[in-house]
CSV table of C-alpha atoms and ligand atoms in Angstrom, one decimal:
chain,number,residue,atom,x,y,z
A,5,UNK,CA,-1.5,21.3,7.4
A,6,UNK,CA,1.1,19.3,5.5
A,7,UNK,CA,1.4,15.5,5.4
A,8,UNK,CA,4.4,15.4,7.7
A,9,UNK,CA,2.5,17.3,10.4
A,10,UNK,CA,-0.5,15.0,10.0
A,11,UNK,CA,1.6,11.9,10.3
A,12,UNK,CA,3.0,13.2,13.6
A,13,UNK,CA,-0.4,14.1,14.9
A,14,UNK,CA,-1.9,10.7,14.1
A,15,UNK,CA,1.1,8.9,15.7
A,16,UNK,CA,0.7,11.0,18.8
A,17,UNK,CA,-3.0,10.3,19.0
A,18,UNK,CA,-2.3,6.6,18.8
A,19,UNK,CA,-0.2,6.9,21.9
A,20,UNK,CA,-2.0,9.3,24.3
A,21,UNK,CA,0.2,10.8,26.9
A,22,UNK,CA,3.3,10.8,24.8
A,23,UNK,CA,4.8,14.2,23.8
A,24,UNK,CA,4.2,15.2,20.2
A,25,UNK,CA,7.9,15.8,19.8
A,26,UNK,CA,8.6,12.0,20.4
A,27,UNK,CA,6.8,11.3,17.1
A,28,UNK,CA,8.9,13.7,15.0
A,29,UNK,CA,10.5,10.8,13.1
A,30,UNK,CA,7.1,10.1,11.5
A,31,UNK,CA,7.6,13.3,9.3
A,32,UNK,CA,10.3,11.4,7.3
A,33,UNK,CA,7.7,9.2,5.7
A,34,UNK,CA,6.2,12.3,4.0
A,35,UNK,CA,9.5,12.9,2.3
A,36,UNK,CA,10.4,9.3,1.5
A,37,UNK,CA,9.7,9.8,-2.2
A,38,UNK,CA,8.9,12.8,-4.4
A,39,UNK,CA,5.4,11.5,-5.2
A,40,UNK,CA,3.2,9.5,-2.8
A,41,UNK,CA,-0.1,8.1,-4.0
A,42,UNK,CA,-2.6,7.2,-1.3
A,43,UNK,CA,-4.4,4.1,-2.5
A,44,UNK,CA,-8.1,3.8,-1.8
A,45,UNK,CA,-11.1,1.7,-2.4
A,46,UNK,CA,-14.7,2.9,-2.5
A,47,UNK,CA,-16.6,-0.3,-2.3
A,48,UNK,CA,-20.2,-0.4,-3.5
A,49,UNK,CA,-22.0,-3.0,-1.4
A,50,UNK,CA,-25.0,-5.0,-2.7
A,51,UNK,CA,-24.3,-4.3,-6.3
A,52,UNK,CA,-23.6,-6.7,-9.2
A,53,UNK,CA,-19.9,-6.7,-8.6
A,54,UNK,CA,-18.8,-8.7,-5.6
A,55,UNK,CA,-17.0,-6.7,-3.0
A,56,UNK,CA,-13.9,-8.9,-3.2
A,57,UNK,CA,-13.6,-8.3,-6.9
A,58,UNK,CA,-13.8,-4.6,-6.3
A,59,UNK,CA,-11.0,-4.9,-3.8
A,60,UNK,CA,-8.9,-7.1,-6.2
A,61,UNK,CA,-9.3,-4.4,-8.8
A,62,UNK,CA,-7.4,-1.9,-6.6
A,63,UNK,CA,-4.6,-4.4,-6.5
A,64,UNK,CA,-4.6,-4.8,-10.3
A,65,UNK,CA,-4.8,-1.1,-10.8
A,66,UNK,CA,-1.9,-0.5,-8.5
A,67,UNK,CA,0.2,-3.2,-10.2
A,68,UNK,CA,-0.5,-1.4,-13.5
A,69,UNK,CA,0.7,1.8,-12.0
A,70,UNK,CA,3.8,0.0,-10.7
A,71,UNK,CA,4.5,-1.4,-14.2
A,72,UNK,CA,4.1,2.0,-15.8
A,73,UNK,CA,6.3,3.6,-13.1
A,74,UNK,CA,9.0,1.1,-13.8
A,75,UNK,CA,8.6,1.2,-17.6
A,76,UNK,CA,9.2,5.0,-17.4
A,77,UNK,CA,12.5,4.3,-15.5
A,78,UNK,CA,11.3,5.3,-12.0
A,79,UNK,CA,10.9,3.1,-9.0
A,80,UNK,CA,7.7,2.4,-7.0
A,81,UNK,CA,7.0,0.7,-3.7
A,82,UNK,CA,3.7,-0.2,-2.2
A,83,UNK,CA,3.7,0.0,1.6
A,84,UNK,CA,0.9,-0.2,4.2
A,85,UNK,CA,2.0,-0.1,7.8
A,86,UNK,CA,0.2,1.2,10.8
A,87,UNK,CA,-0.8,4.5,9.2
A,88,UNK,CA,-2.8,2.8,6.6
A,89,UNK,CA,-5.2,1.4,9.2
A,90,UNK,CA,-5.5,4.7,11.1
A,91,UNK,CA,-9.0,6.2,10.8
A,92,UNK,CA,-7.7,9.7,11.7
A,93,UNK,CA,-5.2,9.6,8.9
A,94,UNK,CA,-7.9,8.4,6.4
A,95,UNK,CA,-10.1,11.3,7.4
A,96,UNK,CA,-7.2,13.8,7.2
A,97,UNK,CA,-6.6,12.7,3.6
A,98,UNK,CA,-10.3,13.5,2.9
A,99,UNK,CA,-11.4,9.9,2.4
A,100,UNK,CA,-15.1,9.2,3.0
A,101,UNK,CA,-15.8,7.3,6.2
A,102,UNK,CA,-16.7,4.1,4.3
A,103,UNK,CA,-13.7,4.3,1.9
A,104,UNK,CA,-10.7,2.1,2.6
A,105,UNK,CA,-7.2,3.3,2.7
A,106,UNK,CA,-5.1,0.5,1.2
A,107,UNK,CA,-1.6,1.9,1.5
A,108,UNK,CA,0.8,4.2,-0.2
A,109,UNK,CA,2.6,4.1,-3.4
A,110,UNK,CA,6.0,5.7,-3.1
A,111,UNK,CA,7.3,6.8,-6.4
A,112,UNK,CA,10.7,8.3,-7.4
A,113,UNK,CA,14.1,7.7,-8.9
A,114,UNK,CA,15.8,4.8,-7.1
A,115,UNK,CA,19.0,5.8,-5.2
A,116,UNK,CA,20.5,2.4,-5.7
A,117,UNK,CA,20.9,0.0,-8.5
A,118,UNK,CA,18.0,-2.5,-8.8
A,119,UNK,CA,18.8,-5.6,-6.8
A,120,UNK,CA,17.8,-9.1,-7.8
A,121,UNK,CA,15.3,-10.2,-5.2
A,122,UNK,CA,15.1,-13.7,-3.8
A,123,UNK,CA,12.2,-15.5,-5.4
A,124,UNK,CA,10.9,-18.7,-3.8
A,125,UNK,CA,10.6,-21.8,-6.0
A,126,UNK,CA,7.7,-21.5,-8.4
A,127,UNK,CA,6.3,-24.8,-7.3
A,128,UNK,CA,5.4,-23.3,-3.9
A,129,UNK,CA,2.8,-21.1,-5.6
A,130,UNK,CA,1.8,-23.0,-8.7
A,131,UNK,CA,-0.1,-26.2,-9.3
A,132,UNK,CA,-0.9,-27.7,-12.7
A,133,UNK,CA,-4.5,-29.1,-13.0
A,134,UNK,CA,-4.6,-31.9,-15.5
A,135,UNK,CA,-8.3,-32.7,-15.2
A,136,UNK,CA,-9.8,-35.7,-13.4
A,137,UNK,CA,-11.7,-38.8,-14.5
A,138,UNK,CA,-14.6,-38.3,-12.1
A,139,UNK,CA,-16.0,-35.8,-9.6
B,214,LIG,C1,-0.7,-4.6,-0.3
B,214,LIG,C2,0.8,-4.6,0.0
B,214,LIG,C3,1.3,-3.9,1.1
B,214,LIG,C4,2.7,-3.9,1.4
B,214,LIG,N1,3.2,-3.3,2.5
B,214,LIG,C5,4.5,-3.3,2.7
B,214,LIG,C6,5.0,-2.6,3.9
B,214,LIG,O1,4.2,-2.0,4.7
B,214,LIG,N2,6.3,-2.6,4.1
B,214,LIG,C7,7.2,-3.3,3.3
B,214,LIG,O2,8.4,-3.3,3.5
B,214,LIG,N3,6.7,-3.9,2.2
B,214,LIG,C8,5.4,-3.9,1.9
B,214,LIG,N4,4.9,-4.5,0.8
B,214,LIG,C9,5.9,-5.3,-0.1
B,214,LIG,C10,6.6,-4.3,-1.1
B,214,LIG,O3,5.7,-3.4,-1.7
B,214,LIG,C11,7.3,-5.1,-2.2
B,214,LIG,O4,6.2,-5.8,-2.9
B,214,LIG,C12,8.2,-6.2,-1.6
B,214,LIG,O5,9.2,-5.5,-0.9
B,214,LIG,C13,8.8,-7.1,-2.7
B,214,LIG,O6,9.4,-6.3,-3.6
B,214,LIG,P1,10.2,-7.0,-4.8
B,214,LIG,O7,9.2,-7.9,-5.5
B,214,LIG,O8,10.8,-6.0,-5.6
B,214,LIG,O9,11.3,-7.8,-4.1
B,214,LIG,C14,3.6,-4.6,0.5
B,214,LIG,C15,3.1,-5.2,-0.7
B,214,LIG,C16,1.7,-5.2,-0.9
B,214,LIG,C17,1.2,-5.8,-2.2
């Protein structure tokens, strides 16, 4: 079964009683980009590496992928959305039950020129620590 069909199935299962045909628009997501990477984490609990750090590593790896994608002249976009947290979709993508699906990386050639995104003032996200005289 292809991804488009699966996306329709899981959307229909989320809303029992609705006809499958009413979820036909979910198919579009499967064709939103020529390459779609499902991002996952297989967290090892109780080991030497804190679970939070393992999760952060997925973010770092994904950022590296985005940098490589852009350096090669392509575009990439990380999106989560309701499908990401759907256990049925996770299983259909052959993730193990304890694995986490962390979204999708849509990769392709951008249709439009890159826009300059609004960036909030740096001061909202940054503080300089200058030491202190006592604790
Ligand atoms: C974990 C994660 C999940 C995201 N999920 C979505 C999403 O579901 N929908 C969306 O529009 N943007 C989502 N974004 C944001 C976009 O990927 C992108 O970072 C944002 O649009 C800012 O892009 P820009 O920095 O080029 O302006 C997500 C970002 C991250 C890091």
